[in-house]
PDB file of C-alpha atoms and ligand atoms in Angstrom:
ATOM      1  CA  MET N1311      -0.385   0.283   0.133  1.00 88.00           C
ATOM      2  CA  LYS N1312       2.445   2.150   0.898  1.00 94.00           C
ATOM      3  CA  PRO N1313       1.142   5.374   2.499  1.00 97.00           C
ATOM      4  CA  THR N1314       2.835   8.352   2.228  1.00 96.00           C
ATOM      5  CA  HIS N1315       3.662   9.062   5.956  1.00 97.00           C
ATOM      6  CA  ILE N1316       0.814   9.199   8.858  1.00 98.00           C
ATOM      7  CA  GLU N1317      -0.722  11.656   8.123  1.00 97.00           C
ATOM      8  CA  HIS N1318      -2.603  11.255  11.704  1.00 97.00           C
ATOM      9  CA  ILE N1319      -3.235   9.610  14.904  1.00 98.00           C
ATOM     10  CA  GLY N1320      -6.835   9.777  16.618  1.00 97.00           C
ATOM     11  CA  ILE N1321      -6.959   9.397  20.374  1.00 98.00           C
ATOM     12  CA  ALA N1322      -9.990   9.763  22.445  1.00 98.00           C
ATOM     13  CA  VAL N1323     -10.401  12.036  24.784  1.00 98.00           C
ATOM     14  CA  THR N1324     -13.583  12.664  27.689  1.00 98.00           C
ATOM     15  CA  ASN N1325     -12.804  16.420  27.545  1.00 98.00           C
ATOM     16  CA  LEU N1326     -11.920  18.524  24.845  1.00 98.00           C
ATOM     17  CA  ASP N1327     -11.232  21.689  26.406  1.00 98.00           C
ATOM     18  CA  GLU N1328      -9.664  20.284  28.714  1.00 98.00           C
ATOM     19  CA  ALA N1329      -7.076  18.485  26.997  1.00 98.00           C
ATOM     20  CA  ILE N1330      -6.363  21.557  24.479  1.00 98.00           C
ATOM     21  CA  LYS N1331      -5.553  22.897  27.577  1.00 98.00           C
ATOM     22  CA  TYR N1332      -2.306  19.872  27.952  1.00 98.00           C
ATOM     23  CA  TYR N1333      -1.623  20.110  24.409  1.00 98.00           C
ATOM     24  CA  GLU N1334      -1.339  23.520  25.029  1.00 98.00           C
ATOM     25  CA  GLY N1335       0.333  24.311  27.864  1.00 98.00           C
ATOM     26  CA  ILE N1336       2.347  21.385  28.858  1.00 98.00           C
ATOM     27  CA  LEU N1337       3.525  20.450  24.870  1.00 98.00           C
ATOM     28  CA  GLY N1338       3.821  23.161  23.780  1.00 98.00           C
ATOM     29  CA  LEU N1339       1.358  22.865  21.025  1.00 98.00           C
ATOM     30  CA  LYS N1340      -0.790  24.761  18.547  1.00 98.00           C
ATOM     31  CA  CYS N1341      -4.259  23.671  18.010  1.00 98.00           C
ATOM     32  CA  TYR N1342      -5.433  25.335  14.605  1.00 97.00           C
ATOM     33  CA  ALA N1343      -8.712  23.720  14.365  1.00 97.00           C
ATOM     34  CA  VAL N1344     -11.658  22.871  16.131  1.00 97.00           C
ATOM     35  CA  GLU N1345     -13.902  21.417  13.961  1.00 94.00           C
ATOM     36  CA  GLU N1346     -17.679  18.904  14.504  1.00 94.00           C
ATOM     37  CA  VAL N1347     -17.554  15.475  12.335  1.00 89.00           C
ATOM     38  CA  LYS N1348     -21.991  15.354  12.946  1.00 89.00           C
ATOM     39  CA  ASP N1349     -21.463  12.269  10.940  1.00 85.00           C
ATOM     40  CA  GLN N1350     -18.523  10.268  12.718  1.00 89.00           C
ATOM     41  CA  LYS N1351     -20.861  12.414  16.439  1.00 95.00           C
ATOM     42  CA  VAL N1352     -17.403  13.654  17.425  1.00 96.00           C
ATOM     43  CA  LYS N1353     -15.881  17.137  18.294  1.00 97.00           C
ATOM     44  CA  THR N1354     -12.107  17.320  16.992  1.00 96.00           C
ATOM     45  CA  ALA N1355      -9.304  19.544  17.992  1.00 97.00           C
ATOM     46  CA  PHE N1356      -6.218  19.604  15.193  1.00 97.00           C
ATOM     47  CA  PHE N1357      -2.457  20.207  16.236  1.00 98.00           C
ATOM     48  CA  MET N1358       0.792  19.910  14.405  1.00 97.00           C
ATOM     49  CA  VAL N1359       3.984  17.820  15.014  1.00 97.00           C
ATOM     50  CA  GLY N1360       6.220  18.171  11.970  1.00 96.00           C
ATOM     51  CA  GLN N1361       3.879  16.867   8.690  1.00 94.00           C
ATOM     52  CA  THR N1362       1.847  14.710  11.558  1.00 97.00           C
ATOM     53  CA  LYS N1363      -1.084  15.583  12.628  1.00 97.00           C
ATOM     54  CA  ILE N1364      -3.083  14.810  16.900  1.00 98.00           C
ATOM     55  CA  GLU N1365      -6.558  14.542  15.994  1.00 97.00           C
ATOM     56  CA  LEU N1366      -8.916  15.155  19.647  1.00 98.00           C
ATOM     57  CA  LEU N1367     -11.437  13.320  19.201  1.00 98.00           C
ATOM     58  CA  GLU N1368     -14.573  13.980  21.700  1.00 98.00           C
ATOM     59  CA  SER N1369     -17.979  12.197  21.466  1.00 98.00           C
ATOM     60  CA  THR N1370     -21.042  14.558  20.810  1.00 97.00           C
ATOM     61  CA  ASP N1371     -23.334  11.475  21.252  1.00 96.00           C
ATOM     62  CA  PRO N1372     -22.599   9.194  23.861  1.00 95.00           C
ATOM     63  CA  GLU N1373     -23.820   6.084  20.794  1.00 96.00           C
ATOM     64  CA  GLY N1374     -21.652   7.192  18.236  1.00 95.00           C
ATOM     65  CA  PRO N1375     -17.824   5.643  17.598  1.00 94.00           C
ATOM     66  CA  ILE N1376     -16.217   7.767  20.618  1.00 97.00           C
ATOM     67  CA  GLY N1377     -18.945   7.171  22.780  1.00 97.00           C
ATOM     68  CA  LYS N1378     -19.171   3.450  23.181  1.00 97.00           C
ATOM     69  CA  PHE N1379     -15.389   4.153  22.435  1.00 96.00           C
ATOM     70  CA  LEU N1380     -14.649   5.749  25.565  1.00 97.00           C
ATOM     71  CA  GLU N1381     -17.271   3.876  27.824  1.00 97.00           C
ATOM     72  CA  LYS N1382     -15.787   0.239  26.429  1.00 96.00           C
ATOM     73  CA  ARG N1383     -12.227   1.212  27.030  1.00 95.00           C
ATOM     74  CA  GLY N1384     -11.159   4.939  28.453  1.00 97.00           C
ATOM     75  CA  GLU N1385      -9.131   7.560  26.922  1.00 98.00           C
ATOM     76  CA  GLY N1386      -6.412   6.229  24.629  1.00 98.00           C
ATOM     77  CA  ILE N1387      -5.377   5.877  21.216  1.00 97.00           C
ATOM     78  CA  HIS N1388      -8.310   5.195  19.525  1.00 97.00           C
ATOM     79  CA  HIS N1389      -7.038   5.431  15.280  1.00 97.00           C
ATOM     80  CA  ILE N1390      -3.796   5.514  13.025  1.00 98.00           C
ATOM     81  CA  ALA N1391      -4.220   7.451  10.044  1.00 98.00           C
ATOM     82  CA  PHE N1392      -1.824   6.196   6.919  1.00 98.00           C
ATOM     83  CA  ALA N1393      -1.332   8.926   4.199  1.00 98.00           C
ATOM     84  CA  VAL N1394      -1.990   7.291   0.430  1.00 98.00           C
ATOM     85  CA  ASN N1395      -2.386   8.058  -3.047  1.00 97.00           C
ATOM     86  CA  ASP N1396      -5.659   6.834  -4.187  1.00 96.00           C
ATOM     87  CA  ILE N1397      -6.743   5.777  -1.827  1.00 97.00           C
ATOM     88  CA  GLU N1398     -10.021   4.297  -3.912  1.00 97.00           C
ATOM     89  CA  SER N1399      -7.140   2.285  -5.584  1.00 96.00           C
ATOM     90  CA  LYS N1400      -5.342   0.839  -1.972  1.00 97.00           C
ATOM     91  CA  LEU N1401      -8.669  -0.292  -0.844  1.00 97.00           C
ATOM     92  CA  ALA N1402      -9.714  -2.087  -4.215  1.00 97.00           C
ATOM     93  CA  GLY N1403      -6.196  -3.313  -3.617  1.00 96.00           C
ATOM     94  CA  LEU N1404      -6.751  -4.083  -0.050  1.00 97.00           C
ATOM     95  CA  GLN N1405     -10.168  -6.248  -0.314  1.00 96.00           C
ATOM     96  CA  GLU N1406      -8.321  -8.294  -2.991  1.00 97.00           C
ATOM     97  CA  LYS N1407      -5.548  -9.462  -0.590  1.00 97.00           C
ATOM     98  CA  GLY N1408      -8.359 -10.654   2.052  1.00 97.00           C
ATOM     99  CA  ILE N1409      -8.019  -6.404   4.643  1.00 97.00           C
ATOM    100  CA  LYS N1410     -11.212  -6.285   5.636  1.00 97.00           C
ATOM    101  CA  LEU N1411     -12.386  -3.213   5.762  1.00 97.00           C
ATOM    102  CA  ILE N1412     -14.880  -1.025   8.043  1.00 96.00           C
ATOM    103  CA  ASP N1413     -15.483   1.741   4.485  1.00 96.00           C
ATOM    104  CA  THR N1414     -15.161  -0.151   1.137  1.00 95.00           C
ATOM    105  CA  THR N1415     -15.664   3.005  -0.700  1.00 96.00           C
ATOM    106  CA  PRO N1416     -14.265   6.552   0.651  1.00 96.00           C
ATOM    107  CA  ARG N1417     -16.636   9.225   3.210  1.00 93.00           C
ATOM    108  CA  LYS N1418     -15.943  12.596   3.805  1.00 89.00           C
ATOM    109  CA  GLY N1419     -13.766  12.920   7.285  1.00 86.00           C
ATOM    110  CA  ALA N1420     -12.613  16.614   9.142  1.00 83.00           C
ATOM    111  CA  GLU N1421     -10.430  19.023   7.133  1.00 84.00           C
ATOM    112  CA  GLY N1422     -12.704  16.920   4.003  1.00 86.00           C
ATOM    113  CA  LEU N1423      -9.852  14.406   3.728  1.00 93.00           C
ATOM    114  CA  ASP N1424     -11.286  11.580   1.975  1.00 96.00           C
ATOM    115  CA  ILE N1425     -11.211   8.534   4.284  1.00 96.00           C
ATOM    116  CA  ALA N1426     -11.882   5.007   5.180  1.00 97.00           C
ATOM    117  CA  PHE N1427     -11.751   2.615   8.186  1.00 96.00           C
ATOM    118  CA  LEU N1428      -9.443  -0.785   8.410  1.00 97.00           C
ATOM    119  CA  HIS N1429     -11.152  -3.248  10.542  1.00 96.00           C
ATOM    120  CA  PRO N1430      -9.169  -4.207  13.348  1.00 94.00           C
ATOM    121  CA  LYS N1431      -9.090  -7.614  13.071  1.00 95.00           C
ATOM    122  CA  SER N1432      -7.628  -7.431   9.985  1.00 96.00           C
ATOM    123  CA  THR N1433      -4.798  -5.261  11.788  1.00 96.00           C
ATOM    124  CA  PHE N1434      -2.910  -6.811  14.570  1.00 96.00           C
ATOM    125  CA  GLY N1435      -5.798  -4.621  17.044  1.00 94.00           C
ATOM    126  CA  VAL N1436      -5.333  -1.649  16.132  1.00 95.00           C
ATOM    127  CA  LEU N1437      -8.327   0.905  14.135  1.00 96.00           C
ATOM    128  CA  THR N1438      -6.018   1.487  10.864  1.00 98.00           C
ATOM    129  CA  GLU N1439      -7.707   4.882   8.932  1.00 97.00           C
ATOM    130  CA  ILE N1440      -6.367   5.648   5.104  1.00 98.00           C
ATOM    131  CA  CYS N1441      -6.853   9.448   4.150  1.00 97.00           C
ATOM    132  CA  GLU N1442      -5.935  11.389   0.839  1.00 97.00           C
ATOM    133  CA  ASN N1443      -5.869  14.868   0.616  1.00 94.00           C
ATOM    134  CA  LYS N1444      -7.187  15.310  -2.852  1.00 88.00           C
ATOM    135  CA  LYS N1445      -7.441  19.145  -2.144  1.00 80.00           C
ATOM    136  CA  LYS N1446      -3.902  20.060  -1.998  1.00 67.00           C
TER     137      LYS N1446
HETATM  138 ZN1   ZN J2446      -8.195  10.204  11.864  1.00 66.25          ZN
END
């Protein structure tokens, strides 16, 4: 599949404002965007570290994916996202290789990226996202 880099690491938090204070005040990173992704029932906050982002995820609905994750596992790393070129063909290739996909076709994620998730059963327990920025 050859990802070009780690696009972001998604971290589930119970309180976005408190988490932002830590990332800004202690780590010294700058939150450059806060965005609600209604489709995913999350509010996100972004920090740039080199060419990789930290994506904090706060649930807006206990029944949403992050709400359920927080209830089951608590705060922590939720997923890792690899940047790829030509996401459609990458998804087709993964499917051919027998990798279980959560999204067989890309959908819109935060920051307007095209994203798709691979099932953790096929990725050694790590919820894996692949994404492509088609605007650049
Ligand atoms: Zn993500």
